[in-house]
Coordinates of C-alpha atoms in Angstrom, one line a residue:
X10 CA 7.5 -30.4 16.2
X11 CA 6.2 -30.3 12.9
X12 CA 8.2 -30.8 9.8
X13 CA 7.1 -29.0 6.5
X14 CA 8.7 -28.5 3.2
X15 CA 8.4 -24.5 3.1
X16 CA 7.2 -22.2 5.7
X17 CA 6.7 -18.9 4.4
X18 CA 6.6 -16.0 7.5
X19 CA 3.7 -13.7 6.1
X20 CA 0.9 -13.7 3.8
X21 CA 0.7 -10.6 2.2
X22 CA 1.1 -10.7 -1.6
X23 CA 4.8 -11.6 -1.2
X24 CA 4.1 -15.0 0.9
X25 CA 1.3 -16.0 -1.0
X26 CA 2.8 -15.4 -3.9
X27 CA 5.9 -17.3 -2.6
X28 CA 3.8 -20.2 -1.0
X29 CA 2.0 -21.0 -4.5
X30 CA 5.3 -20.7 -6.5
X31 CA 7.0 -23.5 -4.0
X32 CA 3.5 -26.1 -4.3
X33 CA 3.6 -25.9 -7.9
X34 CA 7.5 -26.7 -7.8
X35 CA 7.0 -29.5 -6.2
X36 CA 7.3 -28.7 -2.4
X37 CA 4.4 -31.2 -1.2
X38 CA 4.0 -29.2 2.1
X39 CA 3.7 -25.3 2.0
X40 CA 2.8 -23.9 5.4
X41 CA 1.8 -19.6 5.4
X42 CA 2.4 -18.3 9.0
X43 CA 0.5 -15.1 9.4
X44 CA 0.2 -13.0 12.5
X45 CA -3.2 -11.3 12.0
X46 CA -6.7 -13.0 11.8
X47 CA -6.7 -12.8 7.5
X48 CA -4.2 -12.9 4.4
X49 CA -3.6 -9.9 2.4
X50 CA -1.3 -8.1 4.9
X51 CA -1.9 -4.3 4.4
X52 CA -3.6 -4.6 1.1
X53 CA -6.9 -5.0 3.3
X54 CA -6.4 -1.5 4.5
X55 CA -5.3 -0.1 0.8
X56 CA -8.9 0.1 -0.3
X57 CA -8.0 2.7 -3.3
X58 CA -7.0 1.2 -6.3
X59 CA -4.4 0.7 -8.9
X60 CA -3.3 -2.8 -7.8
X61 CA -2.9 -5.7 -10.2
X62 CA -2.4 -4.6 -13.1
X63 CA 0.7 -6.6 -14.6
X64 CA -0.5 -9.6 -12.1
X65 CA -3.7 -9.6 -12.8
X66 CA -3.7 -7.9 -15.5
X67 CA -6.2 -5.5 -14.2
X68 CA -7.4 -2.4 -12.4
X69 CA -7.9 -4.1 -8.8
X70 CA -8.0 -2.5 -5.2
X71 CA -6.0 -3.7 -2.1
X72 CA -9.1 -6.2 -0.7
X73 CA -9.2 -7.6 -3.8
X74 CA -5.8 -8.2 -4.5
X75 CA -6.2 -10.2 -1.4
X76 CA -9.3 -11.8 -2.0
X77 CA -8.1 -12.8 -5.9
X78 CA -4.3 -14.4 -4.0
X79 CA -6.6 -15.8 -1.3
X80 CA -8.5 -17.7 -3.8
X81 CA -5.6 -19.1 -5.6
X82 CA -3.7 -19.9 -2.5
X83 CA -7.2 -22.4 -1.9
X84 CA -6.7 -23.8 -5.1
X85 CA -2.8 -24.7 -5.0
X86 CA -3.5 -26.3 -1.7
X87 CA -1.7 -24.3 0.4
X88 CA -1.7 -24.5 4.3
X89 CA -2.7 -21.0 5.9
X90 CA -2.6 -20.6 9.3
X91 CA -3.6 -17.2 10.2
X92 CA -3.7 -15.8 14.2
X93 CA -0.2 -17.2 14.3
X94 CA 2.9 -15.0 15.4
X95 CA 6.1 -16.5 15.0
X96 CA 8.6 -15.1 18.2
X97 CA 11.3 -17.3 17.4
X98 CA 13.5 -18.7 14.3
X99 CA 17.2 -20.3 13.9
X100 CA 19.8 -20.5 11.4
X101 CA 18.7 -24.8 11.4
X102 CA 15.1 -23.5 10.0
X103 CA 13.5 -24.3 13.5
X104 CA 10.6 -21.7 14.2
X105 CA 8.3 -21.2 17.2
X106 CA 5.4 -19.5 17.2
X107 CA 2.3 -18.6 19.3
X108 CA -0.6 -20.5 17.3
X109 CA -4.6 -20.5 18.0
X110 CA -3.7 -23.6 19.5
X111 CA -1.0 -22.8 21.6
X112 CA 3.2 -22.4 21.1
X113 CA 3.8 -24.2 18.3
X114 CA 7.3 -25.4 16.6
X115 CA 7.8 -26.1 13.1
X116 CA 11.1 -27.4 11.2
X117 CA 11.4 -26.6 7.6
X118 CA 13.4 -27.5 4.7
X119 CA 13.5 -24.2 3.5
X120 CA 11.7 -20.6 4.5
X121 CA 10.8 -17.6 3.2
X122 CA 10.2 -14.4 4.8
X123 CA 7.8 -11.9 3.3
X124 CA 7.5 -10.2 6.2
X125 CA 7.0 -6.6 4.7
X126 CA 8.0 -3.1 6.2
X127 CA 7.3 -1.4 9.1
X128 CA 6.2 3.0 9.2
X129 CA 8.7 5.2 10.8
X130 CA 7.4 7.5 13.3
X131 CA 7.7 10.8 15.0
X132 CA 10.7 9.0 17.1
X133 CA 12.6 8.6 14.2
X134 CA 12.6 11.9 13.0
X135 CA 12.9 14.0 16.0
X136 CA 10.1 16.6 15.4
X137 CA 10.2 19.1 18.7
X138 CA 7.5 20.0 20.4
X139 CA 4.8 18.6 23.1
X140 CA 3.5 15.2 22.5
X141 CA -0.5 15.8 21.8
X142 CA -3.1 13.4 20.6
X143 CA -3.4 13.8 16.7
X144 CA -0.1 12.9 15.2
X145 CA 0.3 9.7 13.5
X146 CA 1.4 7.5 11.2
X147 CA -0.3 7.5 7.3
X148 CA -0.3 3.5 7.8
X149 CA -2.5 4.0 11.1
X150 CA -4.5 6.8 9.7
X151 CA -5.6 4.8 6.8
X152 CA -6.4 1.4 9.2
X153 CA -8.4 3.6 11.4
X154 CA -10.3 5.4 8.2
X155 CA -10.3 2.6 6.0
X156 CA -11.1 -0.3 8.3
X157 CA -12.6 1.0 11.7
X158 CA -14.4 4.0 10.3
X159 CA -12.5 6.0 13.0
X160 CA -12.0 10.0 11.5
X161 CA -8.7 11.0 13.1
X162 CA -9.4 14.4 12.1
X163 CA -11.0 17.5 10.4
X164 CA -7.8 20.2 9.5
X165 CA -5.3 18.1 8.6
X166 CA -1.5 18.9 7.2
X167 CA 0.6 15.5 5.8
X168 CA 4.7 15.6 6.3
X169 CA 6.1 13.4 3.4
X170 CA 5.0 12.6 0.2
X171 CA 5.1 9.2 0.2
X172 CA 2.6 7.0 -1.4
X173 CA 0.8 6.2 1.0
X174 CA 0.7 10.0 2.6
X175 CA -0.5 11.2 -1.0
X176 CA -3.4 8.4 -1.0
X177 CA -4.6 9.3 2.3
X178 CA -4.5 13.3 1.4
X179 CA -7.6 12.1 -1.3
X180 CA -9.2 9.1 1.1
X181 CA -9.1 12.1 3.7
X182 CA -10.8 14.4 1.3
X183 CA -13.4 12.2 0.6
X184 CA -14.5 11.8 4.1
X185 CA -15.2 15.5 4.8
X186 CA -11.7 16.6 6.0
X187 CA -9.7 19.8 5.2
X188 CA -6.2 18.9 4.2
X189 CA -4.5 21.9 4.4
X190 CA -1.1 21.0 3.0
X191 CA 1.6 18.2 2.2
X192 CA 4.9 19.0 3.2
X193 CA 8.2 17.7 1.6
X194 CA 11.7 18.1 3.3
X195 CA 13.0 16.7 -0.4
X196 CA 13.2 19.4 -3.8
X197 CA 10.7 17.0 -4.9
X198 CA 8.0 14.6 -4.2
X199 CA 9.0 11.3 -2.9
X200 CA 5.5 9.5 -4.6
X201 CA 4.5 8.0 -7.7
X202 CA 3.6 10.7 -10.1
X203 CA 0.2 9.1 -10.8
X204 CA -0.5 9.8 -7.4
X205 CA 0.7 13.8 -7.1
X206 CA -1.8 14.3 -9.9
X207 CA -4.9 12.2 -8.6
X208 CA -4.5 12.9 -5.1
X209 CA -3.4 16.3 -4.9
X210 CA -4.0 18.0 -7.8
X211 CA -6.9 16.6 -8.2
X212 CA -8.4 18.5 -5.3
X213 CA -5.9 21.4 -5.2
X214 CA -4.3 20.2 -2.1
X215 CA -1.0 22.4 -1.5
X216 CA 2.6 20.6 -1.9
X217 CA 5.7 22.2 -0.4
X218 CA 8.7 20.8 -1.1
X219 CA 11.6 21.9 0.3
X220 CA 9.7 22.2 3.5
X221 CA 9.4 20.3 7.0
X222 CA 8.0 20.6 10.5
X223 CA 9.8 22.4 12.9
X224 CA 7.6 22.2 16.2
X225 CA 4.6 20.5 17.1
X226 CA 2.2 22.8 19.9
X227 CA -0.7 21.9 21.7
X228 CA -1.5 20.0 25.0
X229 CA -4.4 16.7 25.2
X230 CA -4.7 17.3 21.3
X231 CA -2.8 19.1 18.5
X232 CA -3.6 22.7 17.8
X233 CA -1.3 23.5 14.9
X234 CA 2.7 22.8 13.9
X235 CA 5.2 25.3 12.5
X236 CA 6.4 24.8 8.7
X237 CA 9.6 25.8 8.0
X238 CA 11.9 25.8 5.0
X239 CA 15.0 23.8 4.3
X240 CA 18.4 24.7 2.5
X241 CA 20.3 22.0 0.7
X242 CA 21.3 19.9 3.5
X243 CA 18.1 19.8 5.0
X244 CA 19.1 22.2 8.0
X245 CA 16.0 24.4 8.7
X246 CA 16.3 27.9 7.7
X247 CA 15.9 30.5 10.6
X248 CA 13.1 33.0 9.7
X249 CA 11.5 30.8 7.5
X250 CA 9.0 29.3 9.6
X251 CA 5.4 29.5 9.1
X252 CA 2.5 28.7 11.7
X253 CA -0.4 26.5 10.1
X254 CA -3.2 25.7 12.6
X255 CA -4.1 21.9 12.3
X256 CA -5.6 18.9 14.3
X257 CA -4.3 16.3 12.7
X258 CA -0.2 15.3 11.5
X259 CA -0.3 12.5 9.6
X260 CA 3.7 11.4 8.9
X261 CA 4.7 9.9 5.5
X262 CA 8.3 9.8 6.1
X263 CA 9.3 6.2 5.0
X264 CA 9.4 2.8 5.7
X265 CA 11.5 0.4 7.1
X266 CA 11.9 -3.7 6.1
X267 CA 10.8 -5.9 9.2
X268 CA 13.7 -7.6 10.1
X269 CA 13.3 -9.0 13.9
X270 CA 12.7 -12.6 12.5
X271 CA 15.5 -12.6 10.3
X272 CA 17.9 -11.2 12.8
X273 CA 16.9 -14.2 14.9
X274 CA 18.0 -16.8 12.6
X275 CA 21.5 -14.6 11.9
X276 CA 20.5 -13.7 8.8
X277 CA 22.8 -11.0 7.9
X278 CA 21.1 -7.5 6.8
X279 CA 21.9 -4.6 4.2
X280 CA 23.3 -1.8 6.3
X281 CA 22.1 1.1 3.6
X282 CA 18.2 -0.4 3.9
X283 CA 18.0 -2.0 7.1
X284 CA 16.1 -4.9 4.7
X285 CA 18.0 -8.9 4.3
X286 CA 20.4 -9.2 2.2
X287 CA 20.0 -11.5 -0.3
X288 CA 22.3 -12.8 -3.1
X289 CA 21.0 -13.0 -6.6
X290 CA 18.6 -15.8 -6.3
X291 CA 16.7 -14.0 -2.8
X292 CA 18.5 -16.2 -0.7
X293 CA 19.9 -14.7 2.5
X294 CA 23.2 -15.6 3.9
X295 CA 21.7 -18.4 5.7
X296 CA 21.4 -21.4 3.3
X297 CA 17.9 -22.2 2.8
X298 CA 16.1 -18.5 4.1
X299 CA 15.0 -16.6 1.2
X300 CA 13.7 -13.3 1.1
X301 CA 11.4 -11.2 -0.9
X302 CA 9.5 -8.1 -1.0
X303 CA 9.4 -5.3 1.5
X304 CA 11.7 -7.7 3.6
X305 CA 14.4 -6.9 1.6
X306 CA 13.5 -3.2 -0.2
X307 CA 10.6 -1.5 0.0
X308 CA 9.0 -2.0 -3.5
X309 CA 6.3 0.3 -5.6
X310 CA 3.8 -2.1 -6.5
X311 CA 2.3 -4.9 -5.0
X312 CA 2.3 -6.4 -8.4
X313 CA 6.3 -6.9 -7.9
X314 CA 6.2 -8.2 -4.9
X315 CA 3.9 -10.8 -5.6
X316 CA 7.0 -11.1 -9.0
X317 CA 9.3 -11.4 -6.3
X318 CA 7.7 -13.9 -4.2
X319 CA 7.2 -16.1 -6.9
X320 CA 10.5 -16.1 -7.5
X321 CA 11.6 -16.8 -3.8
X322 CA 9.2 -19.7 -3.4
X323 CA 10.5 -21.7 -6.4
X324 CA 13.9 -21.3 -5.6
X325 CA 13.1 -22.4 -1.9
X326 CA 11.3 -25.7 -3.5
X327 CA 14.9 -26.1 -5.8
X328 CA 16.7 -26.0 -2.5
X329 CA 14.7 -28.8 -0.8
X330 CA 15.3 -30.8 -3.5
X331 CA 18.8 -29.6 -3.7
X332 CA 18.9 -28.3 -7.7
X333 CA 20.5 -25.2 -9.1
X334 CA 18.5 -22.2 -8.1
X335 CA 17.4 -19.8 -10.7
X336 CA 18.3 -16.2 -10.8
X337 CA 15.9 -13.4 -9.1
X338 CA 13.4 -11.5 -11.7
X339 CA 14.9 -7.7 -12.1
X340 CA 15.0 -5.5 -9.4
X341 CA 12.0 -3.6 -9.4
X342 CA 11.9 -1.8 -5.6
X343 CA 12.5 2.0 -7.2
X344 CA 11.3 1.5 -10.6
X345 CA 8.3 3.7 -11.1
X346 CA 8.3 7.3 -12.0
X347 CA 8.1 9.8 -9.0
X348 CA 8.0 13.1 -8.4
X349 CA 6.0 16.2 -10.3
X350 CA 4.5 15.5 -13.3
X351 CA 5.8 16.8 -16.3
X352 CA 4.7 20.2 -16.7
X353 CA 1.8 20.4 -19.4
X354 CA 1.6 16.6 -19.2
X355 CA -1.2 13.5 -18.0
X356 CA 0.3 11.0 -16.6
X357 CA -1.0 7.8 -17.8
X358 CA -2.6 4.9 -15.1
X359 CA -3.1 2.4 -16.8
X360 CA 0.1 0.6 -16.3
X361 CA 3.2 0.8 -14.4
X362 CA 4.7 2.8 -16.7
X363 CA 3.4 6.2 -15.7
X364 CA 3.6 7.7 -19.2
X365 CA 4.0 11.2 -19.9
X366 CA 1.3 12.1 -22.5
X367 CA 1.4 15.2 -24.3
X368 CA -0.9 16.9 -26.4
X369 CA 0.1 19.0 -30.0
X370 CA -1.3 22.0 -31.3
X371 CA -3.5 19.8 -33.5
X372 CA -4.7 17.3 -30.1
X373 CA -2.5 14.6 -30.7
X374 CA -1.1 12.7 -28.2
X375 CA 2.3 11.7 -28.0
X376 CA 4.7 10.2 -25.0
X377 CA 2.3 6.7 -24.9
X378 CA 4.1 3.6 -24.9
X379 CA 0.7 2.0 -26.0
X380 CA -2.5 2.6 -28.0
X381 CA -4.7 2.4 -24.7
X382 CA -2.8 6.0 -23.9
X383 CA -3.8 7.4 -26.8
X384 CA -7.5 7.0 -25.4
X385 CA -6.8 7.5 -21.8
X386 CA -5.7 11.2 -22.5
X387 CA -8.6 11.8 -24.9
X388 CA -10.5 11.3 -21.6
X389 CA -8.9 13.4 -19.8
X390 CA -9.0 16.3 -21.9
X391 CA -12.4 16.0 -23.0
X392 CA -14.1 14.8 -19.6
X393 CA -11.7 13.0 -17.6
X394 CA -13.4 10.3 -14.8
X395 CA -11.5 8.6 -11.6
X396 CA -12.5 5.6 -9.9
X397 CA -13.9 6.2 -6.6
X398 CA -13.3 3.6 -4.0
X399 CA -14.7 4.1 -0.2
X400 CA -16.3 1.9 2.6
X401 CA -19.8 1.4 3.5
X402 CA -21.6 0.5 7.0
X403 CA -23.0 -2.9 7.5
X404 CA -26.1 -3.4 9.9
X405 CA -23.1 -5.0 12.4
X406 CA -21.3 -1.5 12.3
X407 CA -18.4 -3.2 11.0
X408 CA -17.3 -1.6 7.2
X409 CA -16.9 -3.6 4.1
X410 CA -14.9 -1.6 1.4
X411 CA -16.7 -0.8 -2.1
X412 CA -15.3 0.9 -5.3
X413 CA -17.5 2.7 -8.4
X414 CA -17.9 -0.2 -11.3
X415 CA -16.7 2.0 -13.6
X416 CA -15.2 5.7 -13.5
X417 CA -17.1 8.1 -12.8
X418 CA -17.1 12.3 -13.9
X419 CA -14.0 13.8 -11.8
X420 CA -16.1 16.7 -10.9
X421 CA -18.8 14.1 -9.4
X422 CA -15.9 12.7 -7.2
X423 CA -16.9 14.6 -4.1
X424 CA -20.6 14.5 -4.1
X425 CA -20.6 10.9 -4.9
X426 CA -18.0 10.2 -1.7
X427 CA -20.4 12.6 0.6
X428 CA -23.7 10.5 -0.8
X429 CA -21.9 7.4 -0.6
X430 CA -21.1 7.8 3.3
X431 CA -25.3 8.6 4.2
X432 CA -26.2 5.0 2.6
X433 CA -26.5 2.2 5.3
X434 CA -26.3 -1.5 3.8
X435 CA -29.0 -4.0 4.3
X436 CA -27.2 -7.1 5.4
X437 CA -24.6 -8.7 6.7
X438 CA -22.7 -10.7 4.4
X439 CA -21.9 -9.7 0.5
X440 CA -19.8 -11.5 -2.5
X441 CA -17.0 -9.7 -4.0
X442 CA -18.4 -7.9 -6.7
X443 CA -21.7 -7.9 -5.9
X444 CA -23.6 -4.9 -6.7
X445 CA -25.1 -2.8 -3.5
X446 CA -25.6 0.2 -5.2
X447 CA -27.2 0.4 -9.0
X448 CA -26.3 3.1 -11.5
X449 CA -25.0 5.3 -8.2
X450 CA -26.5 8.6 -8.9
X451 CA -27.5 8.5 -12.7
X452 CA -23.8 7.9 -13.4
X453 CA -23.7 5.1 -15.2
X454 CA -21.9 3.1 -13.0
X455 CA -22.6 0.6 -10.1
X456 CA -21.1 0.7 -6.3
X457 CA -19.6 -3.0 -6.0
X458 CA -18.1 -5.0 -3.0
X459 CA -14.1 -5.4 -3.3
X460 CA -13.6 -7.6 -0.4
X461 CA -14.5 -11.2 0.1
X462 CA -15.2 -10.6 3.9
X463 CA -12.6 -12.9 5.1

């Protein structure tokens, strides 16, 4: 058995974070448990971007999220074993898990599980109907797009309006599909409003709120769902339904903390989120396991639940050396604006803030919090510009994910993502940020590398 200060159960932005928080508090040994064969978690697969901005103080996408916490998890010293799925934990801290080199135990002083969410599926919600190829998750969807290259489809309708269903509408656009609708059983979108504007109405992708699916037809693959509409208690309304041919159901309709490790140790859980419970210094009711992130709430930004972490892993390195814990940074899970944009308005990116900018009969703007949205909604109603962010082939056939250097025209957005997908890259190996592209079709801007290739 091996004995470490700290074992953190995850290394998504939450462990990291939490793992680096606990070394510089003084925990000499920090040990990261991760199941899959790299950090990051599912920021490797959120290749879009709109990370980091309060952590890093700057427009980042999901790969380089990870590659930036990677890097600074080298540099604190941190142990990362990756490949490594723990199957067992107790309440005495003693955890087993299946290692590159075998079954493993470890006994800690104190843990922390960031061991993020979990999609629900089709199961969960009941939809009727055969049971065809073509309807999935938005998580899956966007691994198979983003990471395998894998097109799950061509005529596609989204149910939920989740973030990551409203992200995928765009990534989906991008790469040729026809996404013929989101649907919403809620009166109003369920995602960030940044992301109703950018990834919908950006591309006049249909929203119907109030809406759901009420059967699912087709045999080896889908041929088309019915949409119906919903009264106030969500009960379908008879007569409302409408028949919308389709190959593809991508499901947005929540997700759920992973708990399985934490109900192993008897950690008790919060029966309204299925997440751990945690007091106000993210400690569960088990002394010593602490909690952050997704674990515990699903959370908006990864920027909060790297907050979080950090927060968790200094109050684990307290506990070792058995000092008053400090309290838990606000809860932030639900803080961002969702839902429609305010009629008339642009909602601000530039921050979590989501401001609602306005313009006067003279074009000034009001609603900004800062001078930066001033500017930002000059752009956008002079000549407004988007990042674009995609993936491009190595000679392997393996995908590395890229971004624009700089925003490019909004009404380039399209043609740039088509042009992007016919260029084939001429080696193996890249650095993050190194240019591939230069000045990507007289546009001013450069096609960079966001991922470290780790």
């Amino acid at each position: 058995m091996k004995n470490k200060d700290v074992i953190v159960i995850g290394a998504g932005p939450g462990g990291i974070a939490a793992a680096i928080s606990a070394k510089k508090n003084g925990a000499e040994s920090v040990l990261v448990l991760e199941r899959d064969t790299k950090t990051g978690g599912i920021l490797n697969q959120c290749i879009h971007d709109g990370f980091g901005l309060t952590h890093y103080h700057r427009t980042l996408t999901g790969p380089e999220y990870a590659a930036y916490d990677y890097k600074e998890a080298l540099e604190a010293g941190i142990e990362i074993m990756t490949g490594a799925m723990v199957t067992g934990m107790t309440g005495d801290k003693e955890i087993t898990a299946v290692t590159r080199n075998g079954l493993e135990t470890f006994k800690a002083g104190a843990v922390v599980i960031a061991t993020g969410c979990r999609e629900r599926t089709r199961g969960a919600i009941a939809i009727p109907g055969s049971r065809p190829a073509g309807v999935l998750t938005a998580g899956t969807a966007q691994r198979l797009i983003n990471v395998d290259r894998i097109m799950v489809g061509r005529k596609i309708v989204i149910l939920g309006s989740g973030d990551v269903g409203l992200i995928m509408a765009r990534r989906l656009t991008f790469e040729g599909a026809k996404v013929e609708c989101v649907l919403e059983i809620q009166p109003s979108p369920c995602g960030l409003e940044r992301n109703v504007s950018q990834c919908l109405y950006d591309f006049g992708i249909p929203l119907y709120v109030n809406t759901t699916v009420s059967r699912i037809y087709g045999k080896e693959r889908l041929t088309g769902i019915d949409a119906a509409q919903v009264d106030e208690n969500g009960r379908i309304i008879p007569g409302s339904e409408k028949h919308i041919d389709c190959d593809t159901l991508i499901l947005s309709v929540g997700l759920i903390p992973e708990n399985e490790i934490a109900k192993m140790a008897g950690v008790e859980l919060n029966q309204r989120s299925n997440g751990i419970l945690t007091d106000d210094y993210l400690q569960s009711s088990v002394p010593g396991i602490f909690a952050c992130g997704n674990a515990r709430s699903v959370m908006d930004l990864a920027d909060f639940v790297s907050e979080q972490g950090s927060a968790a892993g200094r109050n684990a390195a307290l506990f070792i050396r058995g000092e008053a814990l400090m309290p838990m940074p606000d809860e932030k899970h639900n803080k961002m604006k969702k839902g429609f944009p305010e009629e008339g308005s642009v909602t601000c990116v530039l921050c979590p803030n989501g401001c609602a900018l306005h313009y006067d009969k003279d074009g000034n703007v009001t609603g900004n919090k800062c001078p930066r949205g001033v500017t930002y909604a000059k752009q956008e109603m002079i000549a407004p510009k988007r990042n674009l962010t995609s993936i491009m082939r190595l000679p392997s056939g393996k995908y590395i994910p890229v971004k624009t250097s700089a925003p490019i025209p909004k009404e380039k957005l399209l043609e740039a993502a088509m042009k992007l997908r016919e260029i084939r890259l001429e080696k193996e190996e890249y650095e993050l940020n190194e240019v591939v592209v230069k000045d990507f079709l007289g546009l001013g801007a450069d096609v960079i590398i966001t991922s470290n290739g780790l």
